[in-house]
Amino acid sequence: MRKASELQPSNMNALSFNALQHIFRGEFEEARVWVEKFSEIDPVSPWGFRNQSWFYYYQQQYARAADAMRSALVLDPHFREGQFLLAYAYLREARYPEVIAQLQELPDGPYNASKWGALGEAYACSGAIEKAHEALGKIDELARTEYVSPIIRGSIYAGLEDWTRVLEQSEQAYVEHTPWLSTLKVDPRYDPIRADTRIGDLLRRMNLVGQVDNLLIVDLCTAVEPHRPA
């Protein structure tokens, strides 16, 4: 990606992916450079606002993430990734009616499993446990005819605080090389199980920790009793 940016500094895909790979490593100052470069070259691209939104979201600055995504949706009201990300920003702020309304407006399409995963997590977080299990059932139906990422089921289990199943789905996502497992280090969904040694092991196998991070994980896991879900 660095080579691509050297050869063609205006390559927008390279700029986006450079930003994202730093974000997923938690290297936010490095990511800021690429996010700003993209926005300088194309200040009215919904993808530029999308990059900004991920940048803020994974730093848990949800209001700024939502502002950026609303700007993207003004430019392109049918920007599906933007609609999902806005919903997740609202979810982390516990704005459950807005999350659910945002997701229910999405039409049927190739992202149905993602839609039901997000809805299931929102239902679970809001206390609508029966609806969360109904969403799991919808995902099971879809899985009979199409690929469904383990991350999607895991997101609902996270809302239900069923951390054993979250860890199981994360491990399966690793086996299946599911792309969005790349967010494991920075995704706020996993905050309650950060100290679990199995998370640290996954991060090491995914090359998402450096020497300092490894020392921190070891220190955390030896200084406190790791979270062991019932």
Tab-separated table of N, CA, C and O in Angstrom, residues 84-133:
chain	number	residue	atom	x	y	z
A	84	PHE	N	-24.902	1.776	8.204
A	84	PHE	CA	-24.548	0.858	9.288
A	84	PHE	C	-23.689	1.555	10.334
A	84	PHE	O	-23.909	1.398	11.543
A	85	LEU	N	-22.697	2.312	9.880
A	85	LEU	CA	-21.793	2.944	10.830
A	85	LEU	C	-22.510	3.990	11.674
A	85	LEU	O	-22.250	4.113	12.876
A	86	LEU	N	-23.422	4.731	11.080
A	86	LEU	CA	-24.208	5.694	11.857
A	86	LEU	C	-25.018	4.966	12.924
A	86	LEU	O	-25.090	5.403	14.081
A	87	ALA	N	-25.603	3.826	12.549
A	87	ALA	CA	-26.367	3.039	13.522
A	87	ALA	C	-25.478	2.579	14.677
A	87	ALA	O	-25.877	2.635	15.846
A	88	TYR	N	-24.257	2.132	14.372
A	88	TYR	CA	-23.362	1.668	15.435
A	88	TYR	C	-22.906	2.816	16.326
A	88	TYR	O	-22.733	2.637	17.544
A	89	ALA	N	-22.719	4.004	15.757
A	89	ALA	CA	-22.376	5.163	16.587
A	89	ALA	C	-23.513	5.460	17.562
A	89	ALA	O	-23.285	5.724	18.749
A	90	TYR	N	-24.750	5.393	17.068
A	90	TYR	CA	-25.901	5.585	17.950
A	90	TYR	C	-25.977	4.471	19.004
A	90	TYR	O	-26.321	4.710	20.168
A	91	LEU	N	-25.657	3.244	18.603
A	91	LEU	CA	-25.730	2.116	19.537
A	91	LEU	C	-24.800	2.329	20.715
A	91	LEU	O	-25.170	2.082	21.862
A	92	ARG	N	-23.563	2.774	20.451
A	92	ARG	CA	-22.595	2.968	21.532
A	92	ARG	C	-22.992	4.116	22.449
A	92	ARG	O	-22.513	4.213	23.576
A	93	GLU	N	-23.892	4.986	21.964
A	93	GLU	CA	-24.410	6.064	22.805
A	93	GLU	C	-25.733	5.666	23.461
A	93	GLU	O	-26.385	6.493	24.096
A	94	ALA	N	-26.121	4.387	23.287
A	94	ALA	CA	-27.362	3.852	23.874
A	94	ALA	C	-28.606	4.569	23.351
A	94	ALA	O	-29.618	4.675	24.051
A	95	ARG	N	-28.564	5.008	22.109
A	95	ARG	CA	-29.720	5.657	21.477
A	95	ARG	C	-30.497	4.582	20.709
A	95	ARG	O	-30.586	4.580	19.486
A	96	TYR	N	-31.074	3.652	21.469
A	96	TYR	CA	-31.605	2.428	20.879
A	96	TYR	C	-32.752	2.641	19.890
A	96	TYR	O	-32.749	2.013	18.818
A	97	PRO	N	-33.741	3.496	20.189
A	97	PRO	CA	-34.816	3.678	19.197
A	97	PRO	C	-34.285	4.180	17.854
A	97	PRO	O	-34.751	3.752	16.795
A	98	GLU	N	-33.291	5.086	17.887
A	98	GLU	CA	-32.730	5.613	16.650
A	98	GLU	C	-31.935	4.539	15.904
A	98	GLU	O	-31.979	4.469	14.668
A	99	VAL	N	-31.208	3.715	16.646
A	99	VAL	CA	-30.455	2.612	16.027
A	99	VAL	C	-31.410	1.700	15.271
A	99	VAL	O	-31.203	1.384	14.090
A	100	ILE	N	-32.444	1.263	15.966
A	100	ILE	CA	-33.368	0.289	15.393
A	100	ILE	C	-34.106	0.881	14.196
A	100	ILE	O	-34.257	0.229	13.156
A	101	ALA	N	-34.544	2.143	14.320
A	101	ALA	CA	-35.230	2.797	13.198
A	101	ALA	C	-34.302	2.913	11.988
A	101	ALA	O	-34.714	2.661	10.848
A	102	GLN	N	-33.030	3.275	12.246
A	102	GLN	CA	-32.054	3.413	11.161
A	102	GLN	C	-31.866	2.091	10.420
A	102	GLN	O	-31.836	2.044	9.190
A	103	LEU	N	-31.756	1.007	11.162
A	103	LEU	CA	-31.513	-0.301	10.553
A	103	LEU	C	-32.760	-0.856	9.864
A	103	LEU	O	-32.663	-1.501	8.825
A	104	GLN	N	-33.915	-0.613	10.449
A	104	GLN	CA	-35.149	-1.128	9.850
A	104	GLN	C	-35.462	-0.467	8.511
A	104	GLN	O	-36.186	-1.033	7.692
A	105	GLU	N	-34.914	0.716	8.270
A	105	GLU	CA	-35.126	1.409	6.999
A	105	GLU	C	-34.331	0.787	5.855
A	105	GLU	O	-34.625	1.043	4.688
A	106	LEU	N	-33.329	-0.016	6.191
A	106	LEU	CA	-32.504	-0.620	5.143
A	106	LEU	C	-33.334	-1.623	4.338
A	106	LEU	O	-33.998	-2.483	4.910
A	107	PRO	N	-33.293	-1.539	3.016
A	107	PRO	CA	-34.042	-2.501	2.195
A	107	PRO	C	-33.355	-3.856	2.199
A	107	PRO	O	-32.190	-3.983	2.595
A	108	ASP	N	-34.077	-4.866	1.762
A	108	ASP	CA	-33.457	-6.178	1.617
A	108	ASP	C	-32.362	-6.119	0.553
A	108	ASP	O	-32.460	-5.384	-0.426
A	109	GLY	N	-31.325	-6.901	0.769
A	109	GLY	CA	-30.217	-6.894	-0.176
A	109	GLY	C	-29.142	-7.861	0.263
A	109	GLY	O	-29.351	-8.677	1.173
A	110	PRO	N	-27.967	-7.759	-0.334
A	110	PRO	CA	-26.885	-8.705	-0.036
A	110	PRO	C	-26.314	-8.550	1.370
A	110	PRO	O	-25.530	-9.385	1.811
A	111	TYR	N	-26.718	-7.491	2.065
A	111	TYR	CA	-26.224	-7.242	3.425
A	111	TYR	C	-27.278	-7.611	4.478
A	111	TYR	O	-27.249	-7.101	5.596
A	112	ASN	N	-28.232	-8.488	4.117
A	112	ASN	CA	-29.288	-8.855	5.060
A	112	ASN	C	-28.734	-9.438	6.356
A	112	ASN	O	-29.233	-9.153	7.445
A	113	ALA	N	-27.702	-10.295	6.249
A	113	ALA	CA	-27.141	-10.895	7.461
A	113	ALA	C	-26.543	-9.821	8.362
A	113	ALA	O	-26.735	-9.849	9.584
A	114	SER	N	-25.833	-8.867	7.765
A	114	SER	CA	-25.270	-7.768	8.554
A	114	SER	C	-26.372	-6.945	9.207
A	114	SER	O	-26.242	-6.510	10.360
A	115	LYS	N	-27.453	-6.732	8.463
A	115	LYS	CA	-28.589	-5.981	9.004
A	115	LYS	C	-29.168	-6.679	10.226
A	115	LYS	O	-29.382	-6.043	11.274
A	116	TRP	N	-29.392	-7.996	10.126
A	116	TRP	CA	-29.973	-8.720	11.247
A	116	TRP	C	-28.988	-8.836	12.411
A	116	TRP	O	-29.381	-8.836	13.581
A	117	GLY	N	-27.705	-8.908	12.094
A	117	GLY	CA	-26.718	-8.921	13.165
A	117	GLY	C	-26.727	-7.624	13.949
A	117	GLY	O	-26.707	-7.616	15.190
A	118	ALA	N	-26.778	-6.507	13.235
A	118	ALA	CA	-26.806	-5.202	13.892
A	118	ALA	C	-28.101	-5.010	14.671
A	118	ALA	O	-28.098	-4.510	15.806
A	119	LEU	N	-29.227	-5.408	14.050
A	119	LEU	CA	-30.506	-5.301	14.758
A	119	LEU	C	-30.512	-6.178	16.010
A	119	LEU	O	-30.958	-5.745	17.076
A	120	GLY	N	-29.994	-7.405	15.874
A	120	GLY	CA	-29.958	-8.302	17.025
A	120	GLY	C	-29.133	-7.739	18.161
A	120	GLY	O	-29.518	-7.837	19.343
A	121	GLU	N	-28.000	-7.131	17.831
A	121	GLU	CA	-27.166	-6.531	18.874
A	121	GLU	C	-27.888	-5.357	19.531
A	121	GLU	O	-27.856	-5.193	20.746
A	122	ALA	N	-28.556	-4.541	18.705
A	122	ALA	CA	-29.297	-3.399	19.247
A	122	ALA	C	-30.437	-3.868	20.153
A	122	ALA	O	-30.657	-3.316	21.241
A	123	TYR	N	-31.174	-4.894	19.706
A	123	TYR	CA	-32.255	-5.427	20.538
A	123	TYR	C	-31.693	-5.941	21.872
A	123	TYR	O	-32.250	-5.677	22.941
A	124	ALA	N	-30.592	-6.687	21.790
A	124	ALA	CA	-30.011	-7.264	23.007
A	124	ALA	C	-29.559	-6.167	23.969
A	124	ALA	O	-29.835	-6.228	25.168
A	125	CYS	N	-28.868	-5.162	23.442
A	125	CYS	CA	-28.369	-4.081	24.295
A	125	CYS	C	-29.511	-3.294	24.931
A	125	CYS	O	-29.375	-2.781	26.046
A	126	SER	N	-30.633	-3.207	24.214
A	126	SER	CA	-31.775	-2.447	24.730
A	126	SER	C	-32.639	-3.262	25.679
A	126	SER	O	-33.607	-2.747	26.245
A	127	GLY	N	-32.323	-4.548	25.839
A	127	GLY	CA	-33.083	-5.407	26.745
A	127	GLY	C	-34.182	-6.201	26.079
A	127	GLY	O	-34.902	-6.944	26.761
A	128	ALA	N	-34.317	-6.085	24.748
A	128	ALA	CA	-35.340	-6.844	24.022
A	128	ALA	C	-34.757	-8.216	23.659
A	128	ALA	O	-34.436	-8.490	22.489
A	129	ILE	N	-34.616	-9.061	24.670
A	129	ILE	CA	-33.891	-10.321	24.519
A	129	ILE	C	-34.579	-11.257	23.519
A	129	ILE	O	-33.919	-11.903	22.698
A	130	GLU	N	-35.910	-11.322	23.583
A	130	GLU	CA	-36.634	-12.216	22.669
A	130	GLU	C	-36.396	-11.812	21.217
A	130	GLU	O	-36.171	-12.668	20.353
A	131	LYS	N	-36.412	-10.511	20.935
A	131	LYS	CA	-36.167	-10.044	19.576
A	131	LYS	C	-34.733	-10.331	19.146
A	131	LYS	O	-34.467	-10.600	17.966
A	132	ALA	N	-33.799	-10.269	20.093
A	132	ALA	CA	-32.406	-10.597	19.770
A	132	ALA	C	-32.292	-12.054	19.332
A	132	ALA	O	-31.583	-12.371	18.367
A	133	HIS	N	-32.997	-12.940	20.023
A	133	HIS	CA	-32.964	-14.363	19.642
A	133	HIS	C	-33.686	-14.591	18.311
A	133	HIS	O	-33.289	-15.465	17.528
